[in-house]
mmCIF file of C-alpha atoms in Angstrom:
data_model
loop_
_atom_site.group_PDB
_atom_site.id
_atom_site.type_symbol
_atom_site.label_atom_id
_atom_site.label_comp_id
_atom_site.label_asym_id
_atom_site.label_seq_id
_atom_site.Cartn_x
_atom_site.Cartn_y
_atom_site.Cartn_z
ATOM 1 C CA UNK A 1 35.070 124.986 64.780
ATOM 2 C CA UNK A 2 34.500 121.086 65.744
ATOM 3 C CA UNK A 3 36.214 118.662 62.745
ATOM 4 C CA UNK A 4 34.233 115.704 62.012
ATOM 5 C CA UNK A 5 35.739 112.106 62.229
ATOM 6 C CA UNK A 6 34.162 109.370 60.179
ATOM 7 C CA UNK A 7 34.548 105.855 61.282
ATOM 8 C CA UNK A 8 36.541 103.148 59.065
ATOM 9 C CA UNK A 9 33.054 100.793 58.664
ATOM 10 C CA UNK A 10 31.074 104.260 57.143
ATOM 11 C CA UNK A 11 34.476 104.808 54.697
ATOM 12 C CA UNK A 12 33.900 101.092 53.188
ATOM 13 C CA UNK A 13 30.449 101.048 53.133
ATOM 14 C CA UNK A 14 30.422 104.554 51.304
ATOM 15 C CA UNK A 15 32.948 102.596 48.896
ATOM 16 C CA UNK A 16 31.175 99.529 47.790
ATOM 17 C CA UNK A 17 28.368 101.467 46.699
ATOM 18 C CA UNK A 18 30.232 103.810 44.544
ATOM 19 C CA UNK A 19 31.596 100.439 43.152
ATOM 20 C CA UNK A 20 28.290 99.354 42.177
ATOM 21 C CA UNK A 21 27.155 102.560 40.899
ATOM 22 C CA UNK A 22 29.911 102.363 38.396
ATOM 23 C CA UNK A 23 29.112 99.188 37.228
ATOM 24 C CA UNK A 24 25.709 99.296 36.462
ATOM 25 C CA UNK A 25 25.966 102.956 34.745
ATOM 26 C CA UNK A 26 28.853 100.893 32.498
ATOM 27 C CA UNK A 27 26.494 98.291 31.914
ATOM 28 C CA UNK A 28 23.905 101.072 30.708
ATOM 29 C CA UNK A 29 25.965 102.736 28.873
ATOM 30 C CA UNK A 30 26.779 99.199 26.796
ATOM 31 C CA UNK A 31 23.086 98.688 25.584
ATOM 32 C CA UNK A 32 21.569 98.758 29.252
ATOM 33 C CA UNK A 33 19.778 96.141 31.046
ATOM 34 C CA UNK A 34 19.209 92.344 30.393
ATOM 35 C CA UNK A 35 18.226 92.627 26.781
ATOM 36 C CA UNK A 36 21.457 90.863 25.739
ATOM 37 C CA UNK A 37 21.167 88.146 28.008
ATOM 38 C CA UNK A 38 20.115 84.252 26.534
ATOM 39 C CA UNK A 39 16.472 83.044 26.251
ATOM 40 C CA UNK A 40 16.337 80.790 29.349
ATOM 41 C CA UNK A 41 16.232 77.110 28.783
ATOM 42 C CA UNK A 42 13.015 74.788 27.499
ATOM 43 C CA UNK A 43 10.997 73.921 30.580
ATOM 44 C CA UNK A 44 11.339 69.791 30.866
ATOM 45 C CA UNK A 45 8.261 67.996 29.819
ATOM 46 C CA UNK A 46 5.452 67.166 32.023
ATOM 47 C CA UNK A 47 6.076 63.072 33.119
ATOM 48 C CA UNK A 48 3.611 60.355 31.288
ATOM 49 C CA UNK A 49 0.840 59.987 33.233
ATOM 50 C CA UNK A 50 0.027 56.611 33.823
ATOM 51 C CA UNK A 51 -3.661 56.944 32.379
ATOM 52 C CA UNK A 52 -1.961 58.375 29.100
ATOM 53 C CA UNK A 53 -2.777 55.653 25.858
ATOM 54 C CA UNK A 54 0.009 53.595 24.629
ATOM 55 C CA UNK A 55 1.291 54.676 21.056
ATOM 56 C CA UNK A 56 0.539 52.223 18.860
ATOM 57 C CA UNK A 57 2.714 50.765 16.797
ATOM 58 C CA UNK A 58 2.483 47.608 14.144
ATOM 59 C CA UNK A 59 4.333 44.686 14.617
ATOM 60 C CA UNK A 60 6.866 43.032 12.281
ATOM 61 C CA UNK A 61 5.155 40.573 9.406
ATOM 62 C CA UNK A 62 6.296 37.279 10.125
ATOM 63 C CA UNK A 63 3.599 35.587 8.185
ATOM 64 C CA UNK A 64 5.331 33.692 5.555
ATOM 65 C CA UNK A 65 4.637 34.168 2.153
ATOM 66 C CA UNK A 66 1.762 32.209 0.720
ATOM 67 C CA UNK A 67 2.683 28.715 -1.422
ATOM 68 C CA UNK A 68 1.322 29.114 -5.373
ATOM 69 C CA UNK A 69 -1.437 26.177 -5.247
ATOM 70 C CA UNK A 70 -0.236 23.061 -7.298
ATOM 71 C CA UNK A 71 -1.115 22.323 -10.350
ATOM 72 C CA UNK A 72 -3.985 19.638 -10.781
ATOM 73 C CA UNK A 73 -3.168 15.960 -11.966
ATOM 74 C CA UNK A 74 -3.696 15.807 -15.056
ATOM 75 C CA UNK A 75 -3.845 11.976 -17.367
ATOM 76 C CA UNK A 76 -3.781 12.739 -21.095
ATOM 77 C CA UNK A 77 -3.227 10.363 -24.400
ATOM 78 C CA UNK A 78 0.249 9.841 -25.740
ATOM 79 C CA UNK A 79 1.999 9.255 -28.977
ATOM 80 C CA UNK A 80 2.945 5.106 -28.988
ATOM 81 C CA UNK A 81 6.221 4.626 -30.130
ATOM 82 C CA UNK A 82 6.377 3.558 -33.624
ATOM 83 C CA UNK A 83 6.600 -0.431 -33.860
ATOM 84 C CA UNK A 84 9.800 -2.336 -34.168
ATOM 85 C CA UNK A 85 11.009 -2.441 -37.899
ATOM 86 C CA UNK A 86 10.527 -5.792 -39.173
ATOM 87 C CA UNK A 87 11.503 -8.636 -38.297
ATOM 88 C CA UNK A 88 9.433 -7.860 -35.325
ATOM 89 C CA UNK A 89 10.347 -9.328 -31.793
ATOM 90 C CA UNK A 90 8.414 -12.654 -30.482
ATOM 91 C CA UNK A 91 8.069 -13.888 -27.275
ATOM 92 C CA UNK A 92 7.378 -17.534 -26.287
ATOM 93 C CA UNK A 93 7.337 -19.494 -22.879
ATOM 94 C CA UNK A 94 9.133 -22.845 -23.436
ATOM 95 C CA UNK A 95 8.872 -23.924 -20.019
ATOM 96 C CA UNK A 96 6.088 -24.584 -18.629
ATOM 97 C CA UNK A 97 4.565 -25.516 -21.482
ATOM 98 C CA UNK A 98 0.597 -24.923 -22.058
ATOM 99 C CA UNK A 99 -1.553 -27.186 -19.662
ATOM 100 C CA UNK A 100 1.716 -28.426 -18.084
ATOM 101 C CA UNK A 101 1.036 -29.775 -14.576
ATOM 102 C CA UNK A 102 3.892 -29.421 -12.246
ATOM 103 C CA UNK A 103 4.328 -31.086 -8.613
ATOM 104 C CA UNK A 104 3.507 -28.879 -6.131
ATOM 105 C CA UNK A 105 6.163 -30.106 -3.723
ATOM 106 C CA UNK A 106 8.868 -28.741 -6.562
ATOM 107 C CA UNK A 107 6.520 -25.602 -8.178
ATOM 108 C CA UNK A 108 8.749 -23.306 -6.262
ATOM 109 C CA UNK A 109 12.017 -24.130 -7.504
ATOM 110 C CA UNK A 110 10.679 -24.693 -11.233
ATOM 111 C CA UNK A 111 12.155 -22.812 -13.616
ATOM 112 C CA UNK A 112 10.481 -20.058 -16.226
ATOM 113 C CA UNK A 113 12.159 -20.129 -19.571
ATOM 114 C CA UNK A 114 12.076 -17.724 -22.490
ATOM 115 C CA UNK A 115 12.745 -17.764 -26.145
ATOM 116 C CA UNK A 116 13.156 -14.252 -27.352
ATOM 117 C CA UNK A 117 13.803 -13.225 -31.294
ATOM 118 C CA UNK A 118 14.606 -9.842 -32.655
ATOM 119 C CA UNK A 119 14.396 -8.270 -29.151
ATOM 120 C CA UNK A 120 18.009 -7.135 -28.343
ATOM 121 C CA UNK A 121 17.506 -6.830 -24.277
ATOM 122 C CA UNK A 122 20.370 -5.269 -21.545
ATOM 123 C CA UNK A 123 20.352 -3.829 -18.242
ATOM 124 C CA UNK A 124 18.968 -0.738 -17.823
ATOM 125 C CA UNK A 125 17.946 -1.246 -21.733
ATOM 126 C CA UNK A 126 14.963 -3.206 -23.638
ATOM 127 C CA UNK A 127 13.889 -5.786 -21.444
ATOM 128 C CA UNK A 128 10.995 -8.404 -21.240
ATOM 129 C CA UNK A 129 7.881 -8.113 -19.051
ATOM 130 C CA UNK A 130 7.065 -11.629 -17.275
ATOM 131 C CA UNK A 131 3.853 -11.550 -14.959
ATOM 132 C CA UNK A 132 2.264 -14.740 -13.247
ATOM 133 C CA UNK A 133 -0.827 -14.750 -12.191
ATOM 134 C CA UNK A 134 -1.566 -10.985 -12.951
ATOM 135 C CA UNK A 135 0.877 -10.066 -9.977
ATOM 136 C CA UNK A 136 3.379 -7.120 -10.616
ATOM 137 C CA UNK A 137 5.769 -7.708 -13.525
ATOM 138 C CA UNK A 138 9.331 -8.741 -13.179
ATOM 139 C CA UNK A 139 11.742 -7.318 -15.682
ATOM 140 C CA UNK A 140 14.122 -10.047 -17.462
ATOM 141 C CA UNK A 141 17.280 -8.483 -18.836
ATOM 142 C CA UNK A 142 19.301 -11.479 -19.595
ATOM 143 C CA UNK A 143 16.480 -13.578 -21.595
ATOM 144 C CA UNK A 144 18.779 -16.683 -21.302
ATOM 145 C CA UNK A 145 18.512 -17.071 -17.930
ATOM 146 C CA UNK A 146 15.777 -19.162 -16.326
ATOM 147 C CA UNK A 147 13.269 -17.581 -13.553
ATOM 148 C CA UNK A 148 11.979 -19.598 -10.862
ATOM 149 C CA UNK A 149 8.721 -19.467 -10.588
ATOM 150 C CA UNK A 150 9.096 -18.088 -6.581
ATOM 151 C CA UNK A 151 10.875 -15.044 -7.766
ATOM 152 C CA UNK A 152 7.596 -14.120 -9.719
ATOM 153 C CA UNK A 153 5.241 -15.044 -6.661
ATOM 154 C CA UNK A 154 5.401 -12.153 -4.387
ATOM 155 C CA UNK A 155 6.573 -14.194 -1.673
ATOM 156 C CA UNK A 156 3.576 -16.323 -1.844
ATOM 157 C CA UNK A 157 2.745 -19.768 -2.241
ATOM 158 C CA UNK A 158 1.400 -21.325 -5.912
ATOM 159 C CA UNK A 159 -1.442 -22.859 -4.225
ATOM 160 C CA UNK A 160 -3.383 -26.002 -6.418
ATOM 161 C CA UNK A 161 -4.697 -25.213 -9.570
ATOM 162 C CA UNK A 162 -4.411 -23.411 -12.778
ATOM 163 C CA UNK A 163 -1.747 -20.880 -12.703
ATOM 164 C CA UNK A 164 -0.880 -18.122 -15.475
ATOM 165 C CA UNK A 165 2.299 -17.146 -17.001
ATOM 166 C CA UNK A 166 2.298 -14.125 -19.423
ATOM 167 C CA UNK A 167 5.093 -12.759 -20.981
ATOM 168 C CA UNK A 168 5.954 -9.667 -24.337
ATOM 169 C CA UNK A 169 9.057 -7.174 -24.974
ATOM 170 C CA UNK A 170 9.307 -3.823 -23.834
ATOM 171 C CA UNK A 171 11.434 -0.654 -24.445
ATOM 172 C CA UNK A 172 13.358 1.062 -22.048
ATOM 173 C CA UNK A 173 10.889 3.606 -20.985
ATOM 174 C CA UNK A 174 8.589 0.322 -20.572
ATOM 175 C CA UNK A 175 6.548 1.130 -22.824
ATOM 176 C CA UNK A 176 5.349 -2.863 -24.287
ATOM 177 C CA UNK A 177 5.728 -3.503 -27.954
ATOM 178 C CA UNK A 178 2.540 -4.640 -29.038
ATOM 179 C CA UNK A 179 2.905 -5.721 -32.566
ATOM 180 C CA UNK A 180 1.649 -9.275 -34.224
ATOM 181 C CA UNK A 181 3.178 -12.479 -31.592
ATOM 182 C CA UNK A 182 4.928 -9.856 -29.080
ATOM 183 C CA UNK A 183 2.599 -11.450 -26.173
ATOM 184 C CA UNK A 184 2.496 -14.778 -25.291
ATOM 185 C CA UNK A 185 0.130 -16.273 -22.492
ATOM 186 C CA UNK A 186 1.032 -19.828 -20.730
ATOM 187 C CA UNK A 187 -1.820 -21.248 -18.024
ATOM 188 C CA UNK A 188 0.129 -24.720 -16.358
ATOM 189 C CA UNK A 189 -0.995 -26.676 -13.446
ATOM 190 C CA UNK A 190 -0.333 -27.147 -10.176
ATOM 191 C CA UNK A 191 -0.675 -30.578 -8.354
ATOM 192 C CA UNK A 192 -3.410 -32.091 -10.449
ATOM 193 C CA UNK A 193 -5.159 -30.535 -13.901
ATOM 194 C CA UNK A 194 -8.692 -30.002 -12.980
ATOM 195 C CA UNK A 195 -11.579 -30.768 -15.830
ATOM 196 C CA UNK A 196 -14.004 -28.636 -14.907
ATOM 197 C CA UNK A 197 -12.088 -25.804 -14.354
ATOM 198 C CA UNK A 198 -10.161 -26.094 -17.186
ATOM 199 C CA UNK A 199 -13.497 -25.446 -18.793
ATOM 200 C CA UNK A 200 -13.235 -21.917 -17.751
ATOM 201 C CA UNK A 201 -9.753 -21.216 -18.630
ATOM 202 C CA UNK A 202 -9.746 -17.187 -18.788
ATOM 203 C CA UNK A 203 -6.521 -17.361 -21.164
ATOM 204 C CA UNK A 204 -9.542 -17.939 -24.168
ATOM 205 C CA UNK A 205 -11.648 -15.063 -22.748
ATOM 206 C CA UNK A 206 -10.744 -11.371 -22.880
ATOM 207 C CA UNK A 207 -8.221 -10.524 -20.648
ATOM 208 C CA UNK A 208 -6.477 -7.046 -19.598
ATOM 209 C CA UNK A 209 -2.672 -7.122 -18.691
ATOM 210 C CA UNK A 210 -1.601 -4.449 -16.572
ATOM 211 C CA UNK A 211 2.045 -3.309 -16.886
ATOM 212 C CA UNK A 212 3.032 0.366 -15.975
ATOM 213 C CA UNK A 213 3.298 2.022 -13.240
ATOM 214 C CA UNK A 214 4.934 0.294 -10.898
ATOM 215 C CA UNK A 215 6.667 0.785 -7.699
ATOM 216 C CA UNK A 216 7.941 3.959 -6.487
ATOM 217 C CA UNK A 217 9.124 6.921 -8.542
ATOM 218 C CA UNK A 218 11.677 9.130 -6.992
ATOM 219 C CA UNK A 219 13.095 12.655 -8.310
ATOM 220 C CA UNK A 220 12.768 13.429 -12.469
ATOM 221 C CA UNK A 221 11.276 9.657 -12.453
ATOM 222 C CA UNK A 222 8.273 11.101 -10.861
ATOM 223 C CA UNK A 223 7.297 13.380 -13.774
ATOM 224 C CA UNK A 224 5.409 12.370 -16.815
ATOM 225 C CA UNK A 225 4.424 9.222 -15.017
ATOM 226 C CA UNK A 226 3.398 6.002 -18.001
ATOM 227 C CA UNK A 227 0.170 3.588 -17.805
ATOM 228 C CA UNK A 228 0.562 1.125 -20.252
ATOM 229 C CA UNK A 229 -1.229 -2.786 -20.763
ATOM 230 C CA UNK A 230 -1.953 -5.641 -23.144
ATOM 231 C CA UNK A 231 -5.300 -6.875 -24.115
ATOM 232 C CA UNK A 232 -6.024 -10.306 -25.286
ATOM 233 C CA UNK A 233 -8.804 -11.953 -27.532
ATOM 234 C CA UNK A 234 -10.270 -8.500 -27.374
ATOM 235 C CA UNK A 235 -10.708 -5.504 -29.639
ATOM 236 C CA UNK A 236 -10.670 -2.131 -28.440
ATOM 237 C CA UNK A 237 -13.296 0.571 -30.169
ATOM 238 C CA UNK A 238 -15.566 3.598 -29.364
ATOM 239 C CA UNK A 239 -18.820 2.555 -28.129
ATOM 240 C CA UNK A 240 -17.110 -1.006 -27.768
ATOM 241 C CA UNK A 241 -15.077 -2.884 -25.474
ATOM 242 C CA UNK A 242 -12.527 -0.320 -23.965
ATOM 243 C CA UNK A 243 -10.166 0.108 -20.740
ATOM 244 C CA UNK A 244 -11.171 2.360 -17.831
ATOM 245 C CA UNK A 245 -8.426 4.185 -15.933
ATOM 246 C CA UNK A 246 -8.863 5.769 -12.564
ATOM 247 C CA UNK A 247 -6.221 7.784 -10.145
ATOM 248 C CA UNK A 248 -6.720 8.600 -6.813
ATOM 249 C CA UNK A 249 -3.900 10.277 -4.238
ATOM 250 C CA UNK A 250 -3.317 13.730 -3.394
ATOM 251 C CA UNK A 251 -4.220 17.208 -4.985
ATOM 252 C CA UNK A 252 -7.001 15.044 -6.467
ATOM 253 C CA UNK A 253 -10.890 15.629 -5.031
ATOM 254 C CA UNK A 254 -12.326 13.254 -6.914
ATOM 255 C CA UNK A 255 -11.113 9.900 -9.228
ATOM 256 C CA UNK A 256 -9.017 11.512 -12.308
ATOM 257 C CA UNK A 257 -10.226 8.869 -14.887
ATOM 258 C CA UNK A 258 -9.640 8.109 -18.797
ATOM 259 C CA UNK A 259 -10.832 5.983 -21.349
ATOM 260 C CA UNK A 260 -8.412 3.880 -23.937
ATOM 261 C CA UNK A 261 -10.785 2.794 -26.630
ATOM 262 C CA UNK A 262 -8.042 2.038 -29.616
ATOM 263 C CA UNK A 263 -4.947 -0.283 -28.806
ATOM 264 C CA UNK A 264 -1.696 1.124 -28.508
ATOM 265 C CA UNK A 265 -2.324 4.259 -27.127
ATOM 266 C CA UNK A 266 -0.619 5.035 -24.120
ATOM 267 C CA UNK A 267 -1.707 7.330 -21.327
ATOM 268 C CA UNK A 268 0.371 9.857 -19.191
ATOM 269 C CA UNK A 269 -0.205 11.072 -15.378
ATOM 270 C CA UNK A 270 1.199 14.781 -14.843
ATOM 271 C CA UNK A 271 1.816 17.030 -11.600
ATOM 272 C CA UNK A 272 1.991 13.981 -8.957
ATOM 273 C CA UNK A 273 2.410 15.328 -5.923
ATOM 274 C CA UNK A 274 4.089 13.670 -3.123
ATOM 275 C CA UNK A 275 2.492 10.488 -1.476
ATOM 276 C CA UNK A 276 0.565 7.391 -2.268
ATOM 277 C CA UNK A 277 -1.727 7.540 -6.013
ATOM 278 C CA UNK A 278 -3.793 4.383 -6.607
ATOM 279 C CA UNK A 279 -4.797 3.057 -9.853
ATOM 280 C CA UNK A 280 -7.119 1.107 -11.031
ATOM 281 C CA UNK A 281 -7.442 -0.687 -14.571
ATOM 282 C CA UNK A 282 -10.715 -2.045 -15.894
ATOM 283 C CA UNK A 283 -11.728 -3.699 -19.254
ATOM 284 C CA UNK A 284 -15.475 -3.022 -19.588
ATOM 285 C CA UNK A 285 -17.581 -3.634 -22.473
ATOM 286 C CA UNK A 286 -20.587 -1.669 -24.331
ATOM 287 C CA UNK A 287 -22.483 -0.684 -21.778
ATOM 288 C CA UNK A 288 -19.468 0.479 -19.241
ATOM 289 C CA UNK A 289 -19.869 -2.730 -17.116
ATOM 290 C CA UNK A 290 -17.181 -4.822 -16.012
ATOM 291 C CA UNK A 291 -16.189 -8.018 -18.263
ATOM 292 C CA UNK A 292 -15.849 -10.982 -16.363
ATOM 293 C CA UNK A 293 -12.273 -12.653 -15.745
ATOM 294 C CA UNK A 294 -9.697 -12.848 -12.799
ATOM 295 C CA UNK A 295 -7.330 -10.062 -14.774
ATOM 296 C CA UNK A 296 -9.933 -7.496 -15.957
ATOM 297 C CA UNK A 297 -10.109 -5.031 -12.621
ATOM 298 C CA UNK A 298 -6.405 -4.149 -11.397
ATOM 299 C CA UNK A 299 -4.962 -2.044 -8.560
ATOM 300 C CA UNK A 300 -1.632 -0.835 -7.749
ATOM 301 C CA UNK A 301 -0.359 1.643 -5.643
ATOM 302 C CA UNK A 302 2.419 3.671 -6.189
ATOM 303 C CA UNK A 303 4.539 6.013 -4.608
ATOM 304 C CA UNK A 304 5.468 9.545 -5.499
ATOM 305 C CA UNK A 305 8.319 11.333 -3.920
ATOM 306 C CA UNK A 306 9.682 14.187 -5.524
ATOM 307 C CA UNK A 307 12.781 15.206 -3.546
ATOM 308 C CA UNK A 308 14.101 11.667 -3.035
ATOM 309 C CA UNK A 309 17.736 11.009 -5.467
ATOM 310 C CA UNK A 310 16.682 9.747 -8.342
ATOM 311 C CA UNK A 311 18.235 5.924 -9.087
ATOM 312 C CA UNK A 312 20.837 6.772 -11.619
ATOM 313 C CA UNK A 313 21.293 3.264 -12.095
ATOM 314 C CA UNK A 314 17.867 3.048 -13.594
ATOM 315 C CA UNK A 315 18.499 6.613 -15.646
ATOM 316 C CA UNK A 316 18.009 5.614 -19.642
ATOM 317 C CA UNK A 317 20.390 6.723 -22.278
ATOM 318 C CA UNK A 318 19.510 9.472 -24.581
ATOM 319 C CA UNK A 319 16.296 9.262 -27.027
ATOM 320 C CA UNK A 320 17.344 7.752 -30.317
ATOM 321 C CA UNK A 321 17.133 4.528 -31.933
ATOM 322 C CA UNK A 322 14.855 1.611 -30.728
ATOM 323 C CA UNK A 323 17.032 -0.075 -28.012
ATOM 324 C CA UNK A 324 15.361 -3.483 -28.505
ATOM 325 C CA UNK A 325 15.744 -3.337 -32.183
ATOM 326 C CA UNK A 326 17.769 -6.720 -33.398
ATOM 327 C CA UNK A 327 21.526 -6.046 -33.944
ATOM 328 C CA UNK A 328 23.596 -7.573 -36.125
ATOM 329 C CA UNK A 329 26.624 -7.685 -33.363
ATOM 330 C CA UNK A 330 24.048 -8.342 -30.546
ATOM 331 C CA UNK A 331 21.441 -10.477 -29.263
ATOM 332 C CA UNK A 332 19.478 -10.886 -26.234
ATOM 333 C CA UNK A 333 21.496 -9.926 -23.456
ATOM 334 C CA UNK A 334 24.173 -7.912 -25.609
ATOM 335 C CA UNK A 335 25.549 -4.601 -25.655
ATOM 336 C CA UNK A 336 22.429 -1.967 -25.406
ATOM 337 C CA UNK A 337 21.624 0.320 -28.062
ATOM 338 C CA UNK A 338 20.007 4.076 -27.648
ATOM 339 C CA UNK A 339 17.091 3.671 -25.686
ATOM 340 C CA UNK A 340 14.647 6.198 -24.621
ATOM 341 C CA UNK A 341 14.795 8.109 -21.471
ATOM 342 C CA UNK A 342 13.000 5.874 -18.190
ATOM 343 C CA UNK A 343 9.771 7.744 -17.363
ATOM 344 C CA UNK A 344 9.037 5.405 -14.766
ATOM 345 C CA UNK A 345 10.457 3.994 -11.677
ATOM 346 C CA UNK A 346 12.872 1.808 -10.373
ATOM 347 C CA UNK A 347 12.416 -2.029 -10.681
#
């Protein structure tokens, strides 16, 4: 009988597959198949195409928030301070004297002098308003000490001719006391006295004195703002002779005007804004029109600034007492009493 010889390569091969048999009937036999196997991964997103829209998306606000308007300018009536108990101040120019002619080579140097009664006056205090020639006032502290007559000239020259001094007490908030022989009103000469001029002296006509405001009004001094005068050989009324007031400067459209028809009364500008305000003073008779004189239509300008220091050394000391009221211890230029606080500016 012939034995049959299988080669080593047929042994191996015959091997391996009985390997693999047992394998996969273990794997059967432990649930079978790929059933137990993991989901296969997420397929990766298709790229952007480049015709794709942009997302949109809303930008940051960087608008800023909006500013609450100002409020408008407003000019209303105050309360005047009650008047001076008696005696009440005076006020009288003892040099020049009335109709006084002075040499113009020497007007410069000549010297303005006061006599003051039952007006107690002190820096930063009650104080005296003296004006020449309707030009802004200068504020006399120490009422014993002569002026010259270029300190109240604005720098310019007292040209030939009549010439106007005009002087009266005010408080601390400069509000003028305007009681029986407070103002007094000097015209003097320059050079020569002329005749015919003289003839129209406007000291005998009416005449408006403009006092407050003034200059420029920094920080708290800016709020609450005063417009006070004098009137001479005049009568205020309704339906009479009466004082036009008109403001112009920013936040305003249009003139902010007022009318003063009874003596005393003071006025007060609100809500200034910063800048420049003009005003403009007018004594006018019945029928609204302008009566004639070289001190009846005034202008100033003044300046507002709101966030510029304040000038402490013009702040006023606590409401209270009349500062200018006569002391016993104290006369002009003495030791100030309570005053009332500044509303105004500096000098």
């Amino acid at each position: 009988m012939h034995q049959r010889h299988s080669s080593p390569g047929t042994f191996a091969s015959f091997a391996l597959l009985c390997s693999c048999a047992a394998i996969a009937a273990s794997a059967y036999a432990c649930g079978g198949g790929n059933d137990n196997l993991p989901p296969p991964p997420p397929p990766p997103p298709p790229p952007a195409s480049a015709s794709a829209a942009p997302v949109a998306t809303t930008p940051p606000d960087t608008t800023a928030p909006t500013k609450a308007p100002a409020p408008p300018v407003t000019i209303t009536p105050g309360a005047a301070s009650p008047d001076p108990a008696a005696p009440t101040p005076t006020v009288k120019i003892t040099a020049p004297t009335k109709d006084q002619v002075i040499d113009a080579a020497k007007v410069g140097e000549f010297a303005v002098k006061l006599d003051v009664k039952n007006w107690q006056t002190a820096k930063g205090s009650s104080h005296v308003h003296l004006i020449l020639d309707n030009k802004p006032y200068k504020a006399i502290y120490d009422t014993k000490e002569p002026v010259r007559l270029n300190e109240l000239a604005g720098g310019d020259a007292l040209a030939e001719g009549m010439h106007v001094l005009v002087a009266f007490p005010s408080r601390a908030n400069h509000e003028s006391v305007k009681t029986k022989d407070a103002l007094t009103i000097v015209p003097f000469w320059v050079g020569k006295k002329d005749a015919a001029a003289a003839k129209n002296d406007p000291t005998k006509k009416p005449m408006l004195i403009y006092s407050r405001p003034k200059g420029d009004y920094n920080g708290e001094m800016a709020n609450h703002v005063l417009v006070d005068f004098q009137v001479a050989n005049v009568t205020l009324a309704p339906s009479k002779e009466h004082v036009h007031v008109s403001v112009t400067g920013p936040n305003l459209d249009k003139p902010l005007e007022a009318t003063v028809d009874k003596f005393g009364t003071p006025l007060y500008i609100d809500n200034l804004q910063n800048g420049p305000y003009t005003l403009k003073l007018e004594l006018l008779d019945a029928d609204n029109k302008l009566i004639e004189g070289p001190w009846n239509s005034t202008k100033r300008t003044i300046k507002v600034d709101h966030d510029a220091p304040m000038d402490m050394s013009m702040a006023m000391p606590s409401a209270g007492a009349d500062a200018g009221a006569p002391a016993a211890d104290a006369g002009a230029g003495g030791k100030p009493g309570a005053g009332a606080k500044d509303a105004g500016a500096k000098k």
